[in-house]
Structures are given as structure tokens and as C-alpha cells.
CSV table of C-alpha atoms in Angstrom, one decimal:
chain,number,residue,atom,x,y,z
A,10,UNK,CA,0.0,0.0,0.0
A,11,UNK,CA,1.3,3.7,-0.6
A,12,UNK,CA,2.1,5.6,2.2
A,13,UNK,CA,-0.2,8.1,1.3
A,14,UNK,CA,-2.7,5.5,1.4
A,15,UNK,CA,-1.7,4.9,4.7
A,16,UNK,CA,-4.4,6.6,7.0
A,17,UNK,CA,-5.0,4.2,10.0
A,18,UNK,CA,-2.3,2.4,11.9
A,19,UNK,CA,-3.1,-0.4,14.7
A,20,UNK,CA,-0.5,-1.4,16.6
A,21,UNK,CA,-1.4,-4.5,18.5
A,22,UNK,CA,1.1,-4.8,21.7
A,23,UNK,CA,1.5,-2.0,23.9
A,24,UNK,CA,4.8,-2.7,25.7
A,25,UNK,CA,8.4,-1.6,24.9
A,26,UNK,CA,8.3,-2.5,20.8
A,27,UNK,CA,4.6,-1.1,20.1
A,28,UNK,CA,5.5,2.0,22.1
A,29,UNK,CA,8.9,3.3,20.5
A,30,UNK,CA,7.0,1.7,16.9
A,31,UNK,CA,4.2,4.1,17.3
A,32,UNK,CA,6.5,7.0,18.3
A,33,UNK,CA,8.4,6.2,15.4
A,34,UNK,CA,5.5,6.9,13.1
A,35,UNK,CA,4.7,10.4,14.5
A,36,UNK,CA,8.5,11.0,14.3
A,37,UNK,CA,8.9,10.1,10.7
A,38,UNK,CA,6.0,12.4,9.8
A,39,UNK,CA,2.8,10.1,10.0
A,40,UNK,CA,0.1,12.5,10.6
A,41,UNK,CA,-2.9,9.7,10.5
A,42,UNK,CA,-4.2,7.7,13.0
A,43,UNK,CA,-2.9,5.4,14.8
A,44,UNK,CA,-4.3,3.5,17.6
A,45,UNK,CA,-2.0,1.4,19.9
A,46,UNK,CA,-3.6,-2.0,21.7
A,47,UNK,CA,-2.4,-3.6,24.6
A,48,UNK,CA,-3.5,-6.1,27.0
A,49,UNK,CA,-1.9,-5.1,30.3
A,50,UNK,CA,-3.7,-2.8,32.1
A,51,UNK,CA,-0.7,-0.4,32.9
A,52,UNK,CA,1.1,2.0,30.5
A,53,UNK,CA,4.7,0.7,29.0
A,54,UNK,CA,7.0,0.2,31.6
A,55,UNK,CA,11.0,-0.8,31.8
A,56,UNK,CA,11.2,-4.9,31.4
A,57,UNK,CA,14.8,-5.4,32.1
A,58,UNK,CA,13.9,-3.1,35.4
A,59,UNK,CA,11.5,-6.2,37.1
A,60,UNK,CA,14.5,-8.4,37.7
A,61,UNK,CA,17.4,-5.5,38.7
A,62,UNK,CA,15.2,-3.3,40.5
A,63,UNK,CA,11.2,-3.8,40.9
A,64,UNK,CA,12.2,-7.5,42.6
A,65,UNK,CA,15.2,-6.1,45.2
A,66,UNK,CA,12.2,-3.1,46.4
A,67,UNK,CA,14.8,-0.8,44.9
A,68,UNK,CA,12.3,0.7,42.3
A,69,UNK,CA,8.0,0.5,41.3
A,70,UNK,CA,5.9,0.9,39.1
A,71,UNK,CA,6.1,4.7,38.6
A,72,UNK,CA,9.7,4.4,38.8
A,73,UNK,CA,10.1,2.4,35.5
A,74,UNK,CA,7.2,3.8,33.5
A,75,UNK,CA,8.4,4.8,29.6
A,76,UNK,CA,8.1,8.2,28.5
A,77,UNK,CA,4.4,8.9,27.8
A,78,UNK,CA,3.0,8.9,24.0
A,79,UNK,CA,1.3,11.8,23.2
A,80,UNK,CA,-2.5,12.6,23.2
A,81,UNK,CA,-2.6,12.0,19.0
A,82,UNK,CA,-2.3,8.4,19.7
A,83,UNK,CA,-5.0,6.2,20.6
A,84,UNK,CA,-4.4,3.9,23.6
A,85,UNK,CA,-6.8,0.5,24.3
A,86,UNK,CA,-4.9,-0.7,27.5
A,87,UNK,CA,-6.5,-3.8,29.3
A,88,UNK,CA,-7.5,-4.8,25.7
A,89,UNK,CA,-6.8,-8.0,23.9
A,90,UNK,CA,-7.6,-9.2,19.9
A,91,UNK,CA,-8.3,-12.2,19.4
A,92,UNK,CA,-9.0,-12.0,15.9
A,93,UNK,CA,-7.4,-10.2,12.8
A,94,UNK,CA,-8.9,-10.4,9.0
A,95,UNK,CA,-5.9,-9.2,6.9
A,96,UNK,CA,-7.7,-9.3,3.3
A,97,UNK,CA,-10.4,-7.3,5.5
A,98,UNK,CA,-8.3,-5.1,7.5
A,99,UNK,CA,-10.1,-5.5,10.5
A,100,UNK,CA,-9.6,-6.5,14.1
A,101,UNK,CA,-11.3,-8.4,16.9
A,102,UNK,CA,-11.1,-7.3,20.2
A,103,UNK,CA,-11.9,-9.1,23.4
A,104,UNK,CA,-14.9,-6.9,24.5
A,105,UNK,CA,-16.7,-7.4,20.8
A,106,UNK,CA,-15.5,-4.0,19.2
A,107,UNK,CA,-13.9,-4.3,15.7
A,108,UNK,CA,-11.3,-2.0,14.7
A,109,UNK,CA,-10.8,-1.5,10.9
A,110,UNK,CA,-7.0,-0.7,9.8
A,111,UNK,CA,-5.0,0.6,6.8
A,112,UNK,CA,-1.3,-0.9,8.4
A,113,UNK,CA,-0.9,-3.3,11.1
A,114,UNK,CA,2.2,-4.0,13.4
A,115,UNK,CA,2.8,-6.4,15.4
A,116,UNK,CA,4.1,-6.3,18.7
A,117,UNK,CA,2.2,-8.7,21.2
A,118,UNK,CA,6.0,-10.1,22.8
A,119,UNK,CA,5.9,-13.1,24.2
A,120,UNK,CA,5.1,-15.1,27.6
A,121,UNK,CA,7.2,-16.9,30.0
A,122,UNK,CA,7.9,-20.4,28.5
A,123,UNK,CA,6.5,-22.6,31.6
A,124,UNK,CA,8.1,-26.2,32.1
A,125,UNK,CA,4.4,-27.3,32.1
A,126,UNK,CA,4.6,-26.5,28.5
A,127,UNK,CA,7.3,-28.7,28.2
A,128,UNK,CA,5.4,-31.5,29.9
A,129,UNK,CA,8.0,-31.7,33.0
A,130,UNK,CA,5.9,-30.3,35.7
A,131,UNK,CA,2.5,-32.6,37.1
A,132,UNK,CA,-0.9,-31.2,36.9
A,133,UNK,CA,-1.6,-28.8,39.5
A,134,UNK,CA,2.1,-28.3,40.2
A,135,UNK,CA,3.1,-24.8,41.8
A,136,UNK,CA,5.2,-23.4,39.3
A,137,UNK,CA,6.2,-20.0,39.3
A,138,UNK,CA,7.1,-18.0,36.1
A,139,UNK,CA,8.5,-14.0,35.7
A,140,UNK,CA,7.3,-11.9,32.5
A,141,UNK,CA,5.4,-8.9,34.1
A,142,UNK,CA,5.0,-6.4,36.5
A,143,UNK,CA,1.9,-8.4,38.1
A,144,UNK,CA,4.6,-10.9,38.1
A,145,UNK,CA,7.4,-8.7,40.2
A,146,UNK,CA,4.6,-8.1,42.8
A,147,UNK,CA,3.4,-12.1,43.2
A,148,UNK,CA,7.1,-12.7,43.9
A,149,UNK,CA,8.4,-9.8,45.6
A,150,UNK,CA,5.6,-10.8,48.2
A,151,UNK,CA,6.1,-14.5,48.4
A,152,UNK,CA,9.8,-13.3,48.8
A,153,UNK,CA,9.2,-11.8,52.0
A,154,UNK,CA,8.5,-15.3,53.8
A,155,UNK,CA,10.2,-17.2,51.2
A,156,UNK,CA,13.2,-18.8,52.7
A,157,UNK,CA,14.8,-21.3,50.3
A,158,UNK,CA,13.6,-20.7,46.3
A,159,UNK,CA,14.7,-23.1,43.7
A,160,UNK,CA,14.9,-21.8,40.1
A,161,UNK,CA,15.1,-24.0,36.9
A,162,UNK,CA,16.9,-22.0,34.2
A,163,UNK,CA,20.6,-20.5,34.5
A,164,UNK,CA,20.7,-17.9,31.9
A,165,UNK,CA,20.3,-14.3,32.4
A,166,UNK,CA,17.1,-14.4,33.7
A,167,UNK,CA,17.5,-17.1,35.5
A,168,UNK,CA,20.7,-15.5,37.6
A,169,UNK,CA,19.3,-12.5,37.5
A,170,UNK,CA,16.3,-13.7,39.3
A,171,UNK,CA,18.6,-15.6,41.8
A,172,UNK,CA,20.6,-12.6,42.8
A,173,UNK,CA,17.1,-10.5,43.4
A,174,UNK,CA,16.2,-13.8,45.9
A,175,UNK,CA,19.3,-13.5,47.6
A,176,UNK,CA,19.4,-10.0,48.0
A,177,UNK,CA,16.4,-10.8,49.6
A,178,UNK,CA,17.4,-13.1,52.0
A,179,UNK,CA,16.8,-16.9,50.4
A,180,UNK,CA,18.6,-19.6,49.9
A,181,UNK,CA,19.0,-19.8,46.1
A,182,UNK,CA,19.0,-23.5,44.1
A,183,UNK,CA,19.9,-23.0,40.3
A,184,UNK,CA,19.1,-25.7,38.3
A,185,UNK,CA,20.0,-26.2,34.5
A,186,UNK,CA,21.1,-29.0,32.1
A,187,UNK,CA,24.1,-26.3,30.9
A,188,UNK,CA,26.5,-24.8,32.9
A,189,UNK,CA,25.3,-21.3,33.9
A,190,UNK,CA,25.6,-18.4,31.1
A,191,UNK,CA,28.1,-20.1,29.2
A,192,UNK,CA,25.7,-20.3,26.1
A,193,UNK,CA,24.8,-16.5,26.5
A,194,UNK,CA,28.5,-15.2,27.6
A,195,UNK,CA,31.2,-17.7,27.0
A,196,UNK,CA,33.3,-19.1,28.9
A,197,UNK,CA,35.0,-16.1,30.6
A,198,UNK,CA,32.3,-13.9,31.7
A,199,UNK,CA,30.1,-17.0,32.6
A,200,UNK,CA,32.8,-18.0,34.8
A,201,UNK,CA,32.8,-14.5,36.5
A,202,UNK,CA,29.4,-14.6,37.4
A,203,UNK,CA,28.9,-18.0,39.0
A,204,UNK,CA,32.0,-16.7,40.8
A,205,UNK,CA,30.2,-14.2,42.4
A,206,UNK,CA,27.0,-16.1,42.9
A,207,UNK,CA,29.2,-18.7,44.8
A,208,UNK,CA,30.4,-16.1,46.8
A,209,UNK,CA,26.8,-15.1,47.7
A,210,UNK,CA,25.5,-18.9,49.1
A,211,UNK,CA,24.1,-19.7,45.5
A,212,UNK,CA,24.6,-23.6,44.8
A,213,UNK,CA,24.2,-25.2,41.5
A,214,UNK,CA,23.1,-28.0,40.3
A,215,UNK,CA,23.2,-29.3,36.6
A,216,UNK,CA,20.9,-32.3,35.4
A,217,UNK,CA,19.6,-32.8,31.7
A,218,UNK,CA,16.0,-34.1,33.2
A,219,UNK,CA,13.9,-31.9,35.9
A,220,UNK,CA,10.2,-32.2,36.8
A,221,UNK,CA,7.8,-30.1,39.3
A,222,UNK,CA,5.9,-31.9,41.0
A,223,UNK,CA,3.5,-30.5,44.3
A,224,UNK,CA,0.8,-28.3,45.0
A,225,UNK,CA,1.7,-26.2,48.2
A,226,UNK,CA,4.7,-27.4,48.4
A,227,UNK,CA,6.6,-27.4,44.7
A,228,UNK,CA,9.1,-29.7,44.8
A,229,UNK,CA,11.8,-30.2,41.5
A,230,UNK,CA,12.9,-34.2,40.7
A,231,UNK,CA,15.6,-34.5,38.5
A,232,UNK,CA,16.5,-37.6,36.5
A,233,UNK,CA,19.3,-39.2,39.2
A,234,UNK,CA,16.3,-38.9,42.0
A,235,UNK,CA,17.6,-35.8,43.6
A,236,UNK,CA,14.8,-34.3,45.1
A,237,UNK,CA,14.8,-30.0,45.8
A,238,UNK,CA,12.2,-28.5,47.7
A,239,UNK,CA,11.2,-24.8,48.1
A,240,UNK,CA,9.2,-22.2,49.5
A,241,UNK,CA,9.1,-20.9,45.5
A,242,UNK,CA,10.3,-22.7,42.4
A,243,UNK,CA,10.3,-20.7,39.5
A,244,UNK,CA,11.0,-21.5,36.2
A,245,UNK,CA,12.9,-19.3,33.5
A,246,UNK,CA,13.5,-21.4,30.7
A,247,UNK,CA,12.4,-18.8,27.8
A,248,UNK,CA,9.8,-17.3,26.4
A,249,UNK,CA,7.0,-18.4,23.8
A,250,UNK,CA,6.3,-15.9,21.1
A,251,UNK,CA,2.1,-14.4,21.4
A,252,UNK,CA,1.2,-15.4,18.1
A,253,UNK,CA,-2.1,-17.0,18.2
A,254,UNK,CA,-4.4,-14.3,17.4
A,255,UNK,CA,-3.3,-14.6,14.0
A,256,UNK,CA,-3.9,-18.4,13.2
A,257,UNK,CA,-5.8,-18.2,10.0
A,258,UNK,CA,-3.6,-15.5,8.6
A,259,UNK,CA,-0.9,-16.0,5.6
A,260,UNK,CA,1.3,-14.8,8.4
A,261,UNK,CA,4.3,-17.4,8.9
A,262,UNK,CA,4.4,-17.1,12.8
A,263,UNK,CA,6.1,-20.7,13.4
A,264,UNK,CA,9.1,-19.8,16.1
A,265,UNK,CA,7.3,-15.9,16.0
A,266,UNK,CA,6.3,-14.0,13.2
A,267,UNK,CA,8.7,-13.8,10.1
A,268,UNK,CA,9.7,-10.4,8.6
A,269,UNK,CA,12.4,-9.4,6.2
A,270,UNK,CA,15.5,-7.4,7.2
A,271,UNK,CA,13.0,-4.2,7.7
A,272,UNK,CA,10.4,-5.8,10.0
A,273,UNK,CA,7.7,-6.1,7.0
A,274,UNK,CA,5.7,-9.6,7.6
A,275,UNK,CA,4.0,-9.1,4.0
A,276,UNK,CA,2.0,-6.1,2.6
A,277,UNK,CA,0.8,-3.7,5.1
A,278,UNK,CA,1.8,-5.8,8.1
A,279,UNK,CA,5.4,-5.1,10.3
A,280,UNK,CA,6.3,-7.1,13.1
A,281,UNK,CA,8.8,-6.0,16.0
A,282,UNK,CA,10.1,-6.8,19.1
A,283,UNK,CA,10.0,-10.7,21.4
A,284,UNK,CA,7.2,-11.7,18.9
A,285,UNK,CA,9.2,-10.9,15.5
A,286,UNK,CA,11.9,-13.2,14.0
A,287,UNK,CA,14.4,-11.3,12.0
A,288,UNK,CA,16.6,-13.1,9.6
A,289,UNK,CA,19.8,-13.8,10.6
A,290,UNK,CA,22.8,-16.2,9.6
A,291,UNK,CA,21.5,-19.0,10.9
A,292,UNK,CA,17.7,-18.4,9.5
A,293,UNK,CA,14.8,-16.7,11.4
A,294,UNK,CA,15.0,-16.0,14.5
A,295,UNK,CA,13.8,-13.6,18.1
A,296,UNK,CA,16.3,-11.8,19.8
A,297,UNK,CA,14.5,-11.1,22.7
A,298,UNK,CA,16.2,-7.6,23.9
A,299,UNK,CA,15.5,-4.8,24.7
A,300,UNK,CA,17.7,-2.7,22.9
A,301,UNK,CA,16.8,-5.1,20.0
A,302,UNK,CA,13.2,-4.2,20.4
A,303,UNK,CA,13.7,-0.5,20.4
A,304,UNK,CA,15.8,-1.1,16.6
A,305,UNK,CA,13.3,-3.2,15.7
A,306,UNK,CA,10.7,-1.1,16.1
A,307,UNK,CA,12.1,1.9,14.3
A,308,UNK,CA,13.0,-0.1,11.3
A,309,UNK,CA,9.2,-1.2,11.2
A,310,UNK,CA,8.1,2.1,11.7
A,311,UNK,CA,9.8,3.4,8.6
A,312,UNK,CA,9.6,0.4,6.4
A,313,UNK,CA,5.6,0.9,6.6
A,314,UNK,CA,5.8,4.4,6.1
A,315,UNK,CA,9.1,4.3,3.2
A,316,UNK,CA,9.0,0.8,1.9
A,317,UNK,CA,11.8,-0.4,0.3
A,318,UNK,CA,13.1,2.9,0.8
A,319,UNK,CA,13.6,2.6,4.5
A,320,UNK,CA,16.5,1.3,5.9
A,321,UNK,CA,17.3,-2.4,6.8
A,322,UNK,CA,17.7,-3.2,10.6
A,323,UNK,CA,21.5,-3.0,12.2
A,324,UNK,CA,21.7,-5.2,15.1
A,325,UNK,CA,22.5,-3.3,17.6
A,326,UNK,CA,24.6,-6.0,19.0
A,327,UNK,CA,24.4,-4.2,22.3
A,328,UNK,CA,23.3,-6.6,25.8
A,329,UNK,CA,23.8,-5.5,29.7
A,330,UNK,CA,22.8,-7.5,32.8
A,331,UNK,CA,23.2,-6.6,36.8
A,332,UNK,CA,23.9,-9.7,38.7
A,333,UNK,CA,25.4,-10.2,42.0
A,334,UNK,CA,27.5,-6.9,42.2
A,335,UNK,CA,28.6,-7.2,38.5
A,336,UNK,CA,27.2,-4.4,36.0
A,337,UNK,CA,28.6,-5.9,33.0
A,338,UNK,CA,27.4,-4.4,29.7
A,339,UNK,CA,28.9,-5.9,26.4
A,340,UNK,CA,28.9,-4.6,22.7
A,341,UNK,CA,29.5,-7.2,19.5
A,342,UNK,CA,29.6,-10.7,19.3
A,343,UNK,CA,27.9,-12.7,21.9
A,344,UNK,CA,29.5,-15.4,23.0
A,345,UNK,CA,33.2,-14.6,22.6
A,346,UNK,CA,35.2,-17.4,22.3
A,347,UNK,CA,38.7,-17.6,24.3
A,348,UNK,CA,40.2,-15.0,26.7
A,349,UNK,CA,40.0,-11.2,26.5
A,350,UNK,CA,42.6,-8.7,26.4
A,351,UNK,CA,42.9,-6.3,29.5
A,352,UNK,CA,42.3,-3.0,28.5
A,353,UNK,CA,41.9,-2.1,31.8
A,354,UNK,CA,42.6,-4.0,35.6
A,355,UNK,CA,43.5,-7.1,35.1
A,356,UNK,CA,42.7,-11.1,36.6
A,357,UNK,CA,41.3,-10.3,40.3
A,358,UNK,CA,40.1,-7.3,39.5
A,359,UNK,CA,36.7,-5.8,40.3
A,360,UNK,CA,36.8,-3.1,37.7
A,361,UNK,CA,37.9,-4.4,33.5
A,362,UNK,CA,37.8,-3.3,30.3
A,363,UNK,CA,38.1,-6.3,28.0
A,364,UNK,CA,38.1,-6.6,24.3
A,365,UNK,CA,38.1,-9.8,22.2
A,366,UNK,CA,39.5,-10.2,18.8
A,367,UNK,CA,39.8,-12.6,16.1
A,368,UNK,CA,43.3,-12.5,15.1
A,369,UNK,CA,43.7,-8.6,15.2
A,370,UNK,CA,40.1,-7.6,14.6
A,371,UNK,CA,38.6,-7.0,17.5
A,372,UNK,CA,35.0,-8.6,18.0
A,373,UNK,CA,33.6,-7.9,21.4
A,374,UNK,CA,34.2,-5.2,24.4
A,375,UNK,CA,32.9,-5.7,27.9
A,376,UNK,CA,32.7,-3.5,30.5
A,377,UNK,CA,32.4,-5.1,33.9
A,378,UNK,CA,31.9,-2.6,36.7
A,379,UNK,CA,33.2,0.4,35.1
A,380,UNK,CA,31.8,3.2,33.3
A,381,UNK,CA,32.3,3.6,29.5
A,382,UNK,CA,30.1,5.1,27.0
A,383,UNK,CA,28.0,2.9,25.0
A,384,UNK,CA,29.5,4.4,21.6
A,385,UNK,CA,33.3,3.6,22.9
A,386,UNK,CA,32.3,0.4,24.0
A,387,UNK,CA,30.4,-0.1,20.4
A,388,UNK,CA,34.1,1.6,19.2
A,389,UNK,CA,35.8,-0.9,20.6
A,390,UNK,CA,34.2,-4.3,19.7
A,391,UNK,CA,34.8,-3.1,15.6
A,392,UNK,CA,37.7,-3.0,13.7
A,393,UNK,CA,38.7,1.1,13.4
């Protein structure tokens, strides 16, 4: 469709991606209308901040709310559709309306992947998951008399869950078939973390088979009969993308829904953000980020304004995670395989600068408890 066709947005997903996307329209000179759909009750709020700050009592709600979209843009909070028509243009929402639309994006994320859903936990079994801010709350208050909570997932969630716990006073269990953050972080900064979780009474445990298994009591079984009981088990073992609404669509939405290299899912439909799989080198795929949700969602913007025109999405290849007493943020390639260089401390230290290369190209900087801009970190993880 023309952009000057173009008189009617819907964006359906209200959080981080449908936010920025529908600034993004206004700021690349949209002047139609565009109404923005989401099904939590609350306005757009800091993910990434549930886990580092909403969980420890350091921050709420108010505290991690987005910047506010303007009054030209429509907002159906509390809101779900449950249908869409694409040859029609028009949209089913959960309370009966029907909302007819000239573009659609799509940013409904995604939903804590549950180990129910995997078939390892028994009907009934109390399993505890972390996606929202409804979420933060349940567990911040089941923290408070919680005294030993066993999680099932050791990647960045996972630990960044358990150091919120034992900030809190638990006893932390991590469970995971891998060791901990090696596929997210390599080797190296993996091995810095779990340091630091030892250090804080965190005890791991690795098994390729785990099952849930209790009603008041949750209790995880692994494969060699070790049985670990908690106060709270949560599970964070992923995310599933929130694609059913558009069964019945053309829409390829197996592992998320597909999009070329500017977000476009086919005609006047975009996609950004934990629901949308980009293509990468190794075929479609999410990158559930949130600096990757903010690109994502400018590139979608303009590609259903400018079409081929608009620009094709540059990674931003840009990660950070709080954990135990370690700020590390990271630019490049993630993993990085093999040691770093020092750029600054050195082995022991609490404060580095480390940069990996591939023979003399440099591939990845980290940061690790020290402050450095994000564009001379980006600067140093590329070749000059």
C-alpha cells in the first residue's frame, strides 16, 4: 500500500516494541491515526527493570514507567484481539469491538515459556514464572516469607532472578542442564558470574532431566532422583512468542512471526520486538532484547511508512545485565570465544575493560563494573 494510502495504523502490543513503533510513526512524519492495543492494564514500563530493580524493592511501578505517548495516539490498554482479517483489514477485540486498519504492526512479545509446557511439571504443580510487572509483585511478596527458592533455568534471567532472591534473604538453588551463562556469555564472563553467585551462598546443580511436581509445596525431581524443595520454584527457561491471534492469517508465525530485514511480515503488516523473527545467519529467529526491540521497532516504523526505501535493521549488537555486584554491559559478538585482552585491571580485579579479537580484529568489548560510554564500548568491539 502507498504511504499516502496509509491513514489508519493499529499497533497491536503495547509494551516496549509497540510504544517506540508508534513514536516512530509520529517522528517520521505520519500524521494519520494510529491506535495502539495492549493487554496489560498499565502504561509501558521498563522490562529489564523487574528483575534488577522492581524484585530487590529498589524501584516501582512509577519508577520504570516509559516516556508517555502523546495525546494524538489512541491507547486500548487492558485490551486484547483475538481475531485479525488481513484481506479485510479489520480486528477483533476481546470486548466485541472491531477496529478496521489501513497498516498493522505487530508487537504482542511473548510469555514466560512454563516447564508445564514442556510436559515436565504434574498437573496442578506450583510453578512460578516472571514476564510482568503483576509478576514482580506475586514474587516480591512470596519473597518476604520465602526462605529457600529453587529456580530452573541458568541464563540471564535465571541468575538475575537468583541474585534479586538473595538479596532478599533466600537460599538460592539453580538448576539447568548447561553450565550457567556459558551459552549467553562464553566461557569467561560465565565464569565470572557464577564466581560471584558462589560467593553469595548460590549452589548449582546441573541435570539434563527436571520435573515439578507438588501443589503447596513445589518440589523439583531431576533424572538421578535428587529431590529439591522450596518455598518458590520458578522456572525461566524462555519465552514463547504471542502469536495465536493470527492463526488463520498468511502470516508465517512458526518460532514468531517472520519479517524481512526491515520488520515487514508481507503487505501492510510489520512485526517488532520478542514476537518478531528477524533473519539472521543462521535463518529466522527472536532476539529477545531490549535494545533489540527499540531497533526493531524503528525499522518497522519506517519500512511501513518508506518501503523499500527505509532502511534495513543494524543489530545493535548491544546486551547489559546486573547480577550479583557485576554491572557488565557488552557490545558485538555474543558469545566470545577464548580470553580477553585487559584493556583495563586485570585477573582479580573488580573493575575491566576487555576486548576480544579474532586475530587482530577486535570482535567484542565488555565493561564489567566500570563506566564507559556505550558508543566507545560499540568503538571498541569493531575494527577502526
Amino acid at each position: 500500500m502507498p504511504a499516502d494510502a496509509l491513514r489508519h495504523v493499529a499497533v497491536v502490543g503495547a509494551s516496549l516494541a509497540g510504544t517506540v513503533l508508534a513514536d516512530a510513526l509520529r517522528r517520521n512524519g505520519f500524521d494519520g491515526r494510529i491506535t495502539l492495543i495492549g493487554g496489560e492494564a498499565s502504561p509501558a514500563y521498563s522490562r529489564p527493570a523487574l528483575s534488577k530493580g522492581v524484585l530487590t524493592g529498589k524501584e516501582q511501578l512509577d519508577d520504570i514507567l516509559l516516556h508517555p505517548l502523546g495525546s494524538d495516539v489512541e491507547q486500548r490498554l487492558g485490551t486484547h484481539v483475538v481475531s485479525v482479517d488481513l484481506d479485510a483489514r479489520r480486528l477483533v477485540l476481546d470486548d466485541g469491538d472491531e477496529i478496521a486498519f489501513d497498516g498493522l504492526a505487530i508487537t504482542t512479545g511473548a510469555r514466560a515459556r512454563r516447564l508445564a509446557d514442556l510436559g515436565a511439571a504434574e498437573p496442578g504443580a506450583r510453578e512460578t514464572t516472571f514476564r510482568d510487572i503483576l509478576d514482580a509483585r506475586r514474587l516480591s511478596g512470596e519473597l518476604d516469607r520465602a526462605r529457600r527458592v529453587v529456580i530452573v533455568g541458568a541464563g540471564i534471567l535465571g541468575m538475575e532472578l537468583a541474585s534479586a532472591c538473595v538479596d532478599r534473604g533466600a537460599e538460592v538453588i539453580l538448576i539447568d542442564q548447561q553450565p550457567p551463562l556459558r551459552a549467553q556469555l562464553g566461557e569467561f564472563l560465565a565464569d565470572l558470574a557464577v564466581a560471584a553467585a558462589l560467593e553469595r551462598g548460590v549452589r548449582f546443580v546441573q541435570d539434563a532431566s527436571v520435573r515439578i511436581r507438588g501443589r503447596e509445596t513445589p518440589v523439583v525431581e531431576l533424572g538421578d532422583g535428587r529431590r529439591f524443595e522450596g518455598d518458590v520454584v520458578i522456572s525461566a527457561v524462555g519465552c514463547l512468542p504471542n502469536v495465536e491471534w493470527l492463526a488463520g492469517t498468511h502470516l508465517d508465525t512458526a518460532g514468531g512471526v517472520r519479517v524481512d530485514s526491515r520488520g515487514r511480515a508481507g503487505g501492510n503488516v510489520v512485526a517488532a520486538g520478542d514476537v518478531a523473527a528477524y533473519p539472521s545467519g543462521s535463518g529466522h529467529r527472536r532476539t529477545p532484547l531490549w535494545n533489540s526491540a527499540m531497533e526493531q521497532a524503528r525499522t518497522a516504523a519506517a519500512a511501513l511508512l518508506r518501503g523499500d526505501e527505509a532502511p534495513p535493521l543494524i543489530p545493535p549488537e548491544y546486551f547489559w545485565t546486573e547480577q550479583f555486584g557485576l554491572a557488565i554491559k557488552a557490545c558485538g559478538t555474543l558469545p566470545p570465544a577464548g580470553q580477553p585482552i585487559y584493556l583495563e585491571g586485570g585477573p582479580g580485579a573488580s573493575e575491566l575493560l576487555l576486548q576480544w579479537r579474532s586475530g587482530d580484529v577486535p570482535t567484542t568489548a565488555v565493561a564489567v563494573n566500570t563506566r564507559v560510554p556505550v558508543k566507545k564500548l560499540r568503538a571498541l568491539s569493531r575494527r577502526a
